[in-house]
Coordinates of C-alpha atoms in Angstrom, one line a residue:
M1 CA 107.4 122.6 159.9
L2 CA 105.8 120.5 157.1
N3 CA 102.2 120.8 158.4
S4 CA 100.8 121.5 154.9
L5 CA 99.8 118.6 152.7
S6 CA 101.1 120.5 149.7
L7 CA 104.6 120.4 151.3
R8 CA 104.6 117.0 153.0
L9 CA 103.6 115.1 149.8
P10 CA 106.2 116.8 147.6
A11 CA 108.8 116.2 150.3
A12 CA 107.8 112.5 150.5
L13 CA 107.9 112.4 146.7
V14 CA 111.4 113.9 146.6
L15 CA 112.6 111.3 149.2
L16 CA 111.0 108.5 147.2
F17 CA 112.6 109.6 143.9
L18 CA 115.9 110.0 145.7
V19 CA 115.8 106.5 147.1
I20 CA 114.6 105.1 143.7
G21 CA 117.4 107.0 141.9
I22 CA 120.1 105.7 144.2
A23 CA 118.7 102.2 144.0
M24 CA 118.5 102.4 140.1
V25 CA 122.2 103.6 139.9
L26 CA 123.4 100.9 142.2
L27 CA 121.3 98.2 140.6
T28 CA 122.4 99.3 137.1
R29 CA 126.1 99.2 138.1
V30 CA 125.8 95.8 139.9
S31 CA 123.8 94.3 137.0
A32 CA 126.2 95.7 134.4
D33 CA 129.2 94.3 136.3
R34 CA 127.5 91.0 136.8
Y35 CA 126.6 90.8 133.1
Y36 CA 130.1 91.7 132.0
Q37 CA 131.6 89.0 134.3
E38 CA 129.3 86.4 132.9
I39 CA 130.1 87.3 129.3
T40 CA 133.8 87.5 130.0
Q41 CA 133.8 84.1 131.8
R42 CA 131.8 82.4 128.9
L43 CA 134.2 83.9 126.3
N44 CA 137.3 82.9 128.2
A45 CA 136.1 79.5 129.5
P46 CA 138.3 77.4 127.1
V47 CA 141.5 79.4 127.7
A48 CA 142.7 77.1 130.6
M49 CA 141.9 74.1 128.5
Y50 CA 144.0 75.5 125.6
V51 CA 146.9 76.2 127.9
A52 CA 146.7 72.7 129.5
G53 CA 146.6 71.1 126.1
E54 CA 149.6 72.8 124.5
A55 CA 152.4 71.2 126.5
P56 CA 152.8 68.8 129.5
L57 CA 152.9 71.2 132.5
I58 CA 153.2 68.6 135.3
R59 CA 154.8 65.1 135.1
D60 CA 155.1 62.9 138.2
G61 CA 154.8 66.0 140.4
A62 CA 157.5 68.0 138.5
V63 CA 156.5 71.4 137.1
N64 CA 157.5 72.5 133.6
A65 CA 158.1 76.1 134.5
T66 CA 159.4 77.1 131.1
A67 CA 156.4 75.8 129.3
L68 CA 154.1 77.5 131.9
Q69 CA 155.8 80.9 131.4
S70 CA 155.6 80.6 127.6
L71 CA 151.9 79.6 127.6
A72 CA 151.1 82.3 130.2
H73 CA 152.7 84.9 127.9
K74 CA 150.6 83.8 125.0
A75 CA 147.4 83.9 127.1
M76 CA 148.2 87.4 128.2
V77 CA 148.7 88.5 124.6
I78 CA 145.1 87.5 124.0
N79 CA 143.8 88.9 127.3
P80 CA 146.2 91.1 129.3
S81 CA 144.1 90.9 132.4
V82 CA 144.5 87.1 133.0
E83 CA 146.8 85.6 135.7
V84 CA 147.9 82.0 135.2
Y85 CA 148.4 79.6 138.1
L86 CA 149.4 75.9 138.3
L87 CA 147.8 73.9 141.1
D88 CA 148.3 70.4 142.3
A89 CA 145.5 67.9 142.8
D90 CA 144.8 69.4 146.3
G91 CA 144.7 73.0 145.1
R92 CA 148.1 74.1 146.4
I93 CA 149.8 76.6 144.1
L94 CA 152.8 75.0 142.4
A95 CA 153.7 77.8 140.0
H96 CA 152.5 81.2 138.6
D97 CA 153.3 83.9 136.1
L98 CA 153.6 86.8 138.6
G99 CA 157.3 87.0 138.4
T100 CA 159.0 87.9 141.6
E101 CA 155.7 88.7 143.4
T102 CA 154.5 86.0 145.9
P103 CA 150.7 85.3 146.0
L104 CA 149.0 86.0 149.3
R105 CA 147.4 82.6 149.3
S106 CA 149.2 79.3 149.1
A107 CA 146.2 77.3 148.0
V108 CA 142.9 77.7 146.1
A109 CA 139.6 76.2 147.1
L110 CA 138.7 73.4 144.6
V111 CA 134.9 73.4 145.0
P112 CA 134.3 76.3 142.5
V113 CA 136.9 74.7 140.1
Q114 CA 135.1 71.3 140.2
R115 CA 131.7 73.0 139.7
F116 CA 133.2 74.9 136.7
L117 CA 134.5 71.6 135.2
A118 CA 131.2 69.8 135.9
D119 CA 128.8 72.4 134.6
G120 CA 130.2 75.3 132.5
N121 CA 126.7 76.8 132.0
A122 CA 126.1 77.9 135.6
L123 CA 128.0 81.2 135.2
P124 CA 129.3 83.4 136.6
L125 CA 131.3 81.3 139.0
F126 CA 133.8 83.0 141.4
G127 CA 136.9 81.4 142.7
D128 CA 139.6 82.4 145.1
D129 CA 142.0 85.2 144.1
P130 CA 145.5 84.2 145.1
R131 CA 146.6 87.8 145.2
S132 CA 143.9 88.7 147.8
E133 CA 143.2 87.1 151.2
Q134 CA 139.5 87.5 150.8
G135 CA 138.8 88.4 147.2
R136 CA 137.0 86.2 144.7
K137 CA 137.0 86.5 140.9
I138 CA 135.8 84.8 137.8
F139 CA 138.2 82.2 136.4
S140 CA 138.9 79.5 133.8
A141 CA 140.1 76.1 134.8
A142 CA 141.2 72.8 133.2
E143 CA 142.6 69.5 134.5
V144 CA 146.3 68.6 133.9
R145 CA 146.7 64.8 133.4
H146 CA 149.6 62.5 132.7
A147 CA 149.2 58.9 131.7
G148 CA 145.5 59.2 132.6
R149 CA 146.4 60.3 136.1
L150 CA 145.2 63.7 137.5
E151 CA 148.4 65.7 138.2
G152 CA 146.7 69.1 139.0
Y153 CA 144.9 72.1 137.4
V154 CA 145.5 75.1 135.3
Y155 CA 143.8 78.0 137.1
I156 CA 143.4 81.3 135.3
V157 CA 142.0 84.4 137.0
L158 CA 140.2 86.4 134.3
G159 CA 140.1 89.7 136.1
G160 CA 143.4 90.2 137.7
Q161 CA 144.9 93.2 139.4
K162 CA 145.4 95.0 136.1
Y163 CA 141.7 94.6 135.4
T164 CA 140.8 95.9 138.9
A165 CA 143.0 99.0 138.5
L166 CA 141.5 99.6 135.0
A167 CA 138.0 99.3 136.3
A168 CA 138.7 101.7 139.2
S169 CA 140.0 104.3 136.8
A170 CA 137.1 103.8 134.5
E171 CA 134.7 104.8 137.3
A172 CA 135.7 108.4 136.6
S173 CA 135.5 108.0 132.8
E174 CA 133.4 110.3 130.7
A175 CA 131.0 107.6 129.7
L176 CA 130.2 106.7 133.3
R177 CA 129.8 110.3 134.2
L178 CA 127.4 110.9 131.3
S179 CA 125.3 107.9 132.1
T180 CA 125.1 109.0 135.7
L181 CA 124.1 112.5 134.7
A182 CA 121.5 111.0 132.3
V183 CA 120.0 109.0 135.1
I184 CA 119.9 112.1 137.4
G185 CA 118.4 114.2 134.6
C186 CA 115.6 111.6 134.1
L187 CA 114.9 111.5 137.8
L188 CA 114.8 115.3 138.1
F189 CA 112.5 115.5 135.0
G190 CA 110.2 112.8 136.5
L191 CA 110.2 114.6 139.9
A192 CA 109.4 118.0 138.4
S193 CA 106.6 116.5 136.3
A194 CA 105.1 114.7 139.3
L195 CA 105.3 117.9 141.4
L196 CA 103.6 119.9 138.7
I197 CA 100.8 117.3 138.3
F198 CA 100.3 117.1 142.1
A199 CA 100.2 120.9 142.5
R200 CA 97.4 121.1 139.8
L201 CA 95.5 118.2 141.4
S202 CA 95.8 119.5 145.0
R203 CA 94.8 123.1 144.1
R204 CA 91.1 122.3 144.6
L205 CA 91.8 120.7 147.9
R206 CA 93.7 123.8 149.1
R207 CA 90.9 126.0 147.9
L208 CA 88.3 123.9 149.7
T209 CA 90.4 123.9 152.8
Q210 CA 90.6 127.7 152.7
R211 CA 86.8 128.0 152.2
V212 CA 86.1 125.7 155.1
N213 CA 88.5 127.4 157.3
A214 CA 87.0 130.8 156.5
Y215 CA 83.5 129.5 157.1
C216 CA 84.5 128.0 160.5
A217 CA 86.3 131.1 161.5
Q218 CA 83.1 133.2 160.9
T219 CA 80.4 130.8 162.1
I220 CA 81.7 128.1 164.3
D221 CA 85.0 128.9 166.0
N222 CA 84.1 132.3 167.4
G223 CA 87.1 133.8 165.8
E224 CA 89.5 130.8 166.3
H225 CA 90.7 129.7 162.8
V226 CA 90.7 126.0 162.2
S227 CA 93.9 126.3 160.2
R228 CA 95.7 127.4 163.4
V229 CA 95.3 123.8 164.6
R230 CA 98.4 121.7 163.8
G231 CA 98.0 119.4 160.9
D232 CA 97.8 119.3 157.1
E233 CA 94.8 120.2 155.0
I234 CA 93.1 116.8 155.5
S235 CA 93.5 117.2 159.3
Q236 CA 92.0 120.7 159.1
L237 CA 89.1 119.5 157.0
S238 CA 88.5 116.6 159.4
R239 CA 88.5 119.0 162.4
A240 CA 86.3 121.5 160.5
F241 CA 83.9 118.7 159.6
D242 CA 83.8 117.6 163.3
A243 CA 83.2 121.2 164.3
M244 CA 80.4 121.6 161.7
Q245 CA 78.9 118.3 162.7
G246 CA 78.8 119.4 166.3
R247 CA 77.4 122.7 165.4
I248 CA 74.7 121.1 163.2
D249 CA 73.8 118.6 166.0
E250 CA 73.6 121.5 168.4
Q251 CA 71.4 123.5 166.0
M252 CA 69.2 120.5 165.4
A253 CA 68.8 120.0 169.2
Q254 CA 68.0 123.7 169.5
L255 CA 65.4 123.4 166.7
R256 CA 63.8 120.4 168.3
D257 CA 63.8 122.2 171.6
A258 CA 62.3 125.4 170.0
D259 CA 59.7 123.3 168.3
H260 CA 58.8 121.6 171.5
Q261 CA 58.6 125.0 173.3
R262 CA 56.5 126.4 170.4
R263 CA 54.0 123.5 170.7
E264 CA 53.8 124.0 174.5
L265 CA 53.4 127.8 174.0
V266 CA 50.6 127.3 171.4
A267 CA 48.9 124.9 173.8
H268 CA 49.2 127.4 176.8
V269 CA 48.3 130.4 174.7
S270 CA 45.3 128.6 173.3
H271 CA 44.1 127.8 176.8
D272 CA 44.8 131.3 178.0
L273 CA 42.9 132.8 175.1
R274 CA 40.0 130.3 175.3
T275 CA 39.4 130.8 179.0
P276 CA 38.8 134.6 179.1
L277 CA 37.0 134.5 175.7
A278 CA 34.6 131.9 177.0
T279 CA 34.1 133.8 180.2
M280 CA 33.6 137.1 178.3
R281 CA 31.2 135.5 175.9
G282 CA 29.1 134.0 178.7
Y283 CA 28.7 137.3 180.6
I284 CA 28.0 139.2 177.4
E285 CA 25.4 136.7 176.3
T286 CA 23.9 136.9 179.8
L287 CA 23.8 140.7 179.5
T288 CA 22.2 140.4 176.1
L289 CA 19.6 137.9 177.0
K290 CA 18.6 139.4 180.3
Q291 CA 18.8 143.0 179.2
G292 CA 16.4 145.0 181.4
A293 CA 16.1 142.1 183.9
L294 CA 19.4 142.8 185.7
D295 CA 19.7 145.5 188.2
P296 CA 22.4 148.2 187.6
D297 CA 24.8 146.8 190.3
E298 CA 24.7 143.3 188.8
Q299 CA 25.2 144.8 185.3
R300 CA 28.2 146.8 186.5
R301 CA 29.7 143.6 188.1
Y302 CA 29.3 141.6 184.9
L303 CA 30.9 144.5 182.9
G304 CA 33.7 144.7 185.4
I305 CA 34.4 140.9 184.9
V306 CA 34.4 141.4 181.2
H307 CA 36.7 144.3 181.5
Q308 CA 39.1 142.3 183.7
H309 CA 39.3 139.5 181.1
T310 CA 39.8 142.0 178.3
R311 CA 42.8 143.5 180.1
R312 CA 44.2 140.0 180.6
L313 CA 43.8 139.3 176.9
G314 CA 45.5 142.6 176.1
R315 CA 48.5 141.7 178.3
L316 CA 48.8 138.3 176.7
I317 CA 48.7 139.7 173.2
D318 CA 51.2 142.4 174.1
D319 CA 53.6 139.8 175.6
L320 CA 53.2 137.6 172.5
F321 CA 53.8 140.5 170.2
E322 CA 56.9 141.8 172.1
L323 CA 58.4 138.3 172.4
A324 CA 57.9 137.8 168.7
R325 CA 59.7 141.1 167.9
L326 CA 62.5 140.1 170.2
D327 CA 62.9 136.7 168.6
A328 CA 62.9 138.3 165.2
G329 CA 65.6 140.8 166.1
L330 CA 63.2 143.8 165.4
I331 CA 64.0 145.5 168.7
E332 CA 67.3 147.3 169.1
P333 CA 68.1 148.9 172.5
E334 CA 68.2 152.6 172.5
R335 CA 70.9 153.1 175.2
T336 CA 71.0 156.1 177.3
T337 CA 72.4 157.0 180.8
F338 CA 69.9 156.9 183.7
C339 CA 69.8 156.1 187.4
V340 CA 68.6 152.5 187.7
A341 CA 67.8 153.1 191.4
E342 CA 65.3 155.9 190.7
L343 CA 63.7 153.7 187.9
A344 CA 63.4 150.8 190.3
S345 CA 61.9 153.1 193.0
D346 CA 59.2 154.4 190.6
I347 CA 58.3 150.8 189.6
V348 CA 58.1 149.7 193.2
Q349 CA 55.7 152.6 193.9
E350 CA 53.5 151.3 191.1
F351 CA 53.3 147.9 192.6
R352 CA 52.9 149.0 196.2
L353 CA 49.1 149.3 196.1
D354 CA 48.6 145.8 194.8
A355 CA 51.2 144.5 197.3
D356 CA 49.5 146.1 200.2
R357 CA 46.2 144.8 199.1
Q358 CA 47.7 141.2 199.1
G359 CA 49.5 141.8 202.4
V360 CA 52.9 141.6 200.9
S361 CA 55.7 143.9 202.1
L362 CA 57.5 145.6 199.2
T363 CA 60.8 147.3 199.9
I364 CA 63.8 148.6 197.9
E365 CA 67.4 148.9 199.1
R366 CA 69.2 151.5 197.1
G367 CA 72.9 151.9 196.6
P368 CA 74.8 155.2 196.1
A369 CA 72.8 157.9 194.4
D370 CA 75.0 157.8 191.3
A371 CA 74.2 154.2 190.4
S372 CA 73.8 155.2 186.7
V373 CA 73.8 152.6 183.9
Y374 CA 74.1 152.8 180.2
A375 CA 71.1 150.8 178.8
D376 CA 67.6 151.1 177.2
I377 CA 65.5 152.7 179.9
R378 CA 62.2 151.4 178.5
L379 CA 63.4 147.8 178.2
T380 CA 65.0 147.9 181.6
E381 CA 61.7 149.1 183.0
R382 CA 60.0 146.1 181.4
V383 CA 62.6 143.7 182.9
I384 CA 62.1 145.1 186.5
T385 CA 58.3 145.2 186.0
N386 CA 58.1 141.6 184.9
L387 CA 60.4 140.4 187.8
L388 CA 58.3 142.3 190.4
S389 CA 55.0 141.1 188.9
N390 CA 56.3 137.5 189.1
A391 CA 57.6 138.0 192.6
V392 CA 54.3 139.5 194.0
R393 CA 52.2 136.9 192.3
H394 CA 54.1 134.0 194.0
T395 CA 54.4 135.6 197.5
P396 CA 51.7 134.8 200.0
S397 CA 50.1 137.2 202.5
G398 CA 52.6 138.2 205.1
G399 CA 55.6 137.6 202.8
R400 CA 58.0 140.2 201.5
V401 CA 59.5 141.2 198.2
S402 CA 62.6 143.3 198.0
V403 CA 64.6 145.0 195.3
L404 CA 68.3 145.5 195.9
I405 CA 70.5 147.8 193.8
D406 CA 74.1 146.8 194.3
D407 CA 76.5 149.4 192.9
G408 CA 79.9 147.7 192.9
G409 CA 82.6 147.0 190.4
D410 CA 82.2 147.8 186.7
D411 CA 78.5 146.9 186.6
V412 CA 75.4 147.7 188.6
A413 CA 73.5 144.7 189.8
V414 CA 69.7 144.6 190.3
Q415 CA 68.2 141.8 192.4
V416 CA 64.6 141.0 193.0
T417 CA 64.0 138.6 196.0
D418 CA 60.7 137.2 197.3
S419 CA 59.7 134.8 200.1
G420 CA 57.2 133.0 198.1
S421 CA 56.7 129.3 197.2
G422 CA 60.1 129.0 195.4
I423 CA 60.9 127.0 192.4
A424 CA 61.6 123.2 192.2
A425 CA 65.2 122.2 191.3
Q426 CA 64.0 120.4 188.2
D427 CA 62.2 123.5 187.0
L428 CA 65.1 125.9 187.4
P429 CA 66.7 125.1 183.9
R430 CA 63.4 125.8 182.2
V431 CA 62.2 128.8 184.2
F432 CA 63.1 131.2 181.3
D433 CA 61.5 129.1 178.5
R434 CA 58.5 130.4 176.7
G435 CA 55.2 129.4 178.1
F436 CA 56.8 127.8 181.2
R437 CA 54.8 128.0 184.4
A438 CA 56.2 126.8 187.8
A439 CA 53.9 126.4 190.8
A440 CA 50.5 128.0 190.7
P441 CA 50.5 131.6 192.1
V442 CA 49.5 131.9 195.7
T443 CA 47.6 135.1 195.2
R444 CA 44.3 135.8 193.6
Q445 CA 45.8 137.5 190.6
P446 CA 45.2 135.7 187.3
A447 CA 47.8 133.3 186.1
S448 CA 50.6 134.9 184.0
S449 CA 51.1 134.1 180.3
G450 CA 54.3 132.3 181.0
L451 CA 56.2 134.7 178.7
G452 CA 57.4 137.3 181.2
L453 CA 60.7 135.7 182.2
A454 CA 61.4 134.7 178.6
I455 CA 61.0 138.4 177.6
V456 CA 63.3 139.3 180.5
R457 CA 66.1 137.0 179.3
R458 CA 65.9 138.2 175.7
I459 CA 66.0 141.9 176.7
L460 CA 69.0 141.3 178.9
A461 CA 70.7 139.4 176.0
L462 CA 70.3 142.5 173.9
H463 CA 72.4 144.3 176.6
D464 CA 75.0 141.5 176.6
S465 CA 73.9 140.5 180.1
E466 CA 72.6 137.4 181.8
I467 CA 70.1 136.7 184.6
D468 CA 70.7 134.3 187.4
V469 CA 68.1 132.6 189.6
H470 CA 68.6 131.0 193.0
S471 CA 65.6 129.3 194.6
A472 CA 64.4 126.3 196.6
P473 CA 60.9 125.1 197.2
G474 CA 59.3 127.0 200.1
K475 CA 62.3 129.4 200.4
G476 CA 61.4 132.0 197.8
A477 CA 63.5 133.0 194.8
A478 CA 66.1 135.6 193.9
F479 CA 66.6 136.9 190.3
R480 CA 69.8 138.9 189.7
F481 CA 71.1 140.7 186.6
T482 CA 73.7 143.3 185.8
L483 CA 73.8 146.4 183.6
P484 CA 77.0 148.2 182.4
R485 CA 77.9 151.3 184.5
A486 CA 77.6 154.6 182.7
L487 CA 81.0 156.2 181.9
P488 CA 81.6 159.8 183.0
Q489 CA 81.6 161.1 179.4
R490 CA 78.2 159.8 178.7
H491 CA 75.5 162.5 179.3
S492 CA 72.3 161.6 181.1
R493 CA 69.2 161.5 178.9
G494 CA 66.6 160.3 181.3
G495 CA 65.9 159.1 184.8

């Protein structure tokens, strides 16, 4: 319930102030009572001595009850709360001023009495209360001697039953009630002030938490708000920091990987550009230097080689340009409804001549005639073209390449399979990286730019689709992707 720091801390503060308030009230009452008892005992310490010195109270063990009653009456006139007892030398009660009431104790412990007589400054001292089986109260005591011999003690309880009853009734007095209300008022004022100060100080923390939560909900959590996690603001900030740290580490790893791929791509592209350029320059220089010395057939052969390398350069530049536009987000798919089986058949026909020339069997397995998808027809054509080109390039003579259109479920699947050299297991995770080349092609076609599969993956990502590859060395490879099926209400705009 109290997941918010702005609620938990005030709750803890309320509990702390409550405990402090109760402790202050109790400590104040105990301290005041203790102070009152010490002052009362100091003021009344000589009372027992005065009573014992007024008249002989014990002589040869005989108690002078009349004198005791008279002296007790005088003492009570001065302090109505006192109770006077006469003890023998062993602490047994010989007489008292309680009238017909009988004390609950027959004797009083003499250790506190002797301490009182030995050191009257260590106050307050508590002795046994004869009218209570367990009670202890402040007292005044004095020795009773006759002819130099200790006969007993005068033992005066300074806070008798009358005082106890009066103190109990005073607990409900106006003064005590006002003092209690004053303490409670001070505590409430301190609590309100502390809560106000805390609210002002924690406002920035709450705002920071809200900003971090909003940022995480938009950029990190993919819609899952960090604040939905149980915990207070500090816990949420900690989790948000961990999420951002993980995201930053992931992005740094992606940046390092992208930089590594960029360096590899630059190295591959530099080589791919340098090789045809050097070849073209060599043949053009030869044609220039030997102009008129070469027969027409040889000139045509040289020009054909130059033209072949020119086309290779054009394809490489086109791939680089298209990949750059895909990476920059400059290409948006123009979705339309078309039959992917018909598109694949047209592309297969375009590759059939090259496949036959290389001795590769090229087939297509079509699904139902209505295998229509909703996608960008031009980009889809580029995907299938790149996959077929890659398959034919890595399939030896006598091998086969097949295109399968699987019309099942909510999507239409396209799979390009070859019986070529396959891809090593360690190369599978990198097969769609820019500039990556697996094994050398087994045909005489020039090596690819290493960008075709990277372009395929980015085009499919624009269609919210992924491509899977299954391969093993010497067993060929199979590339499979899906496109969303066209809904009936979508009208066909191409085929």
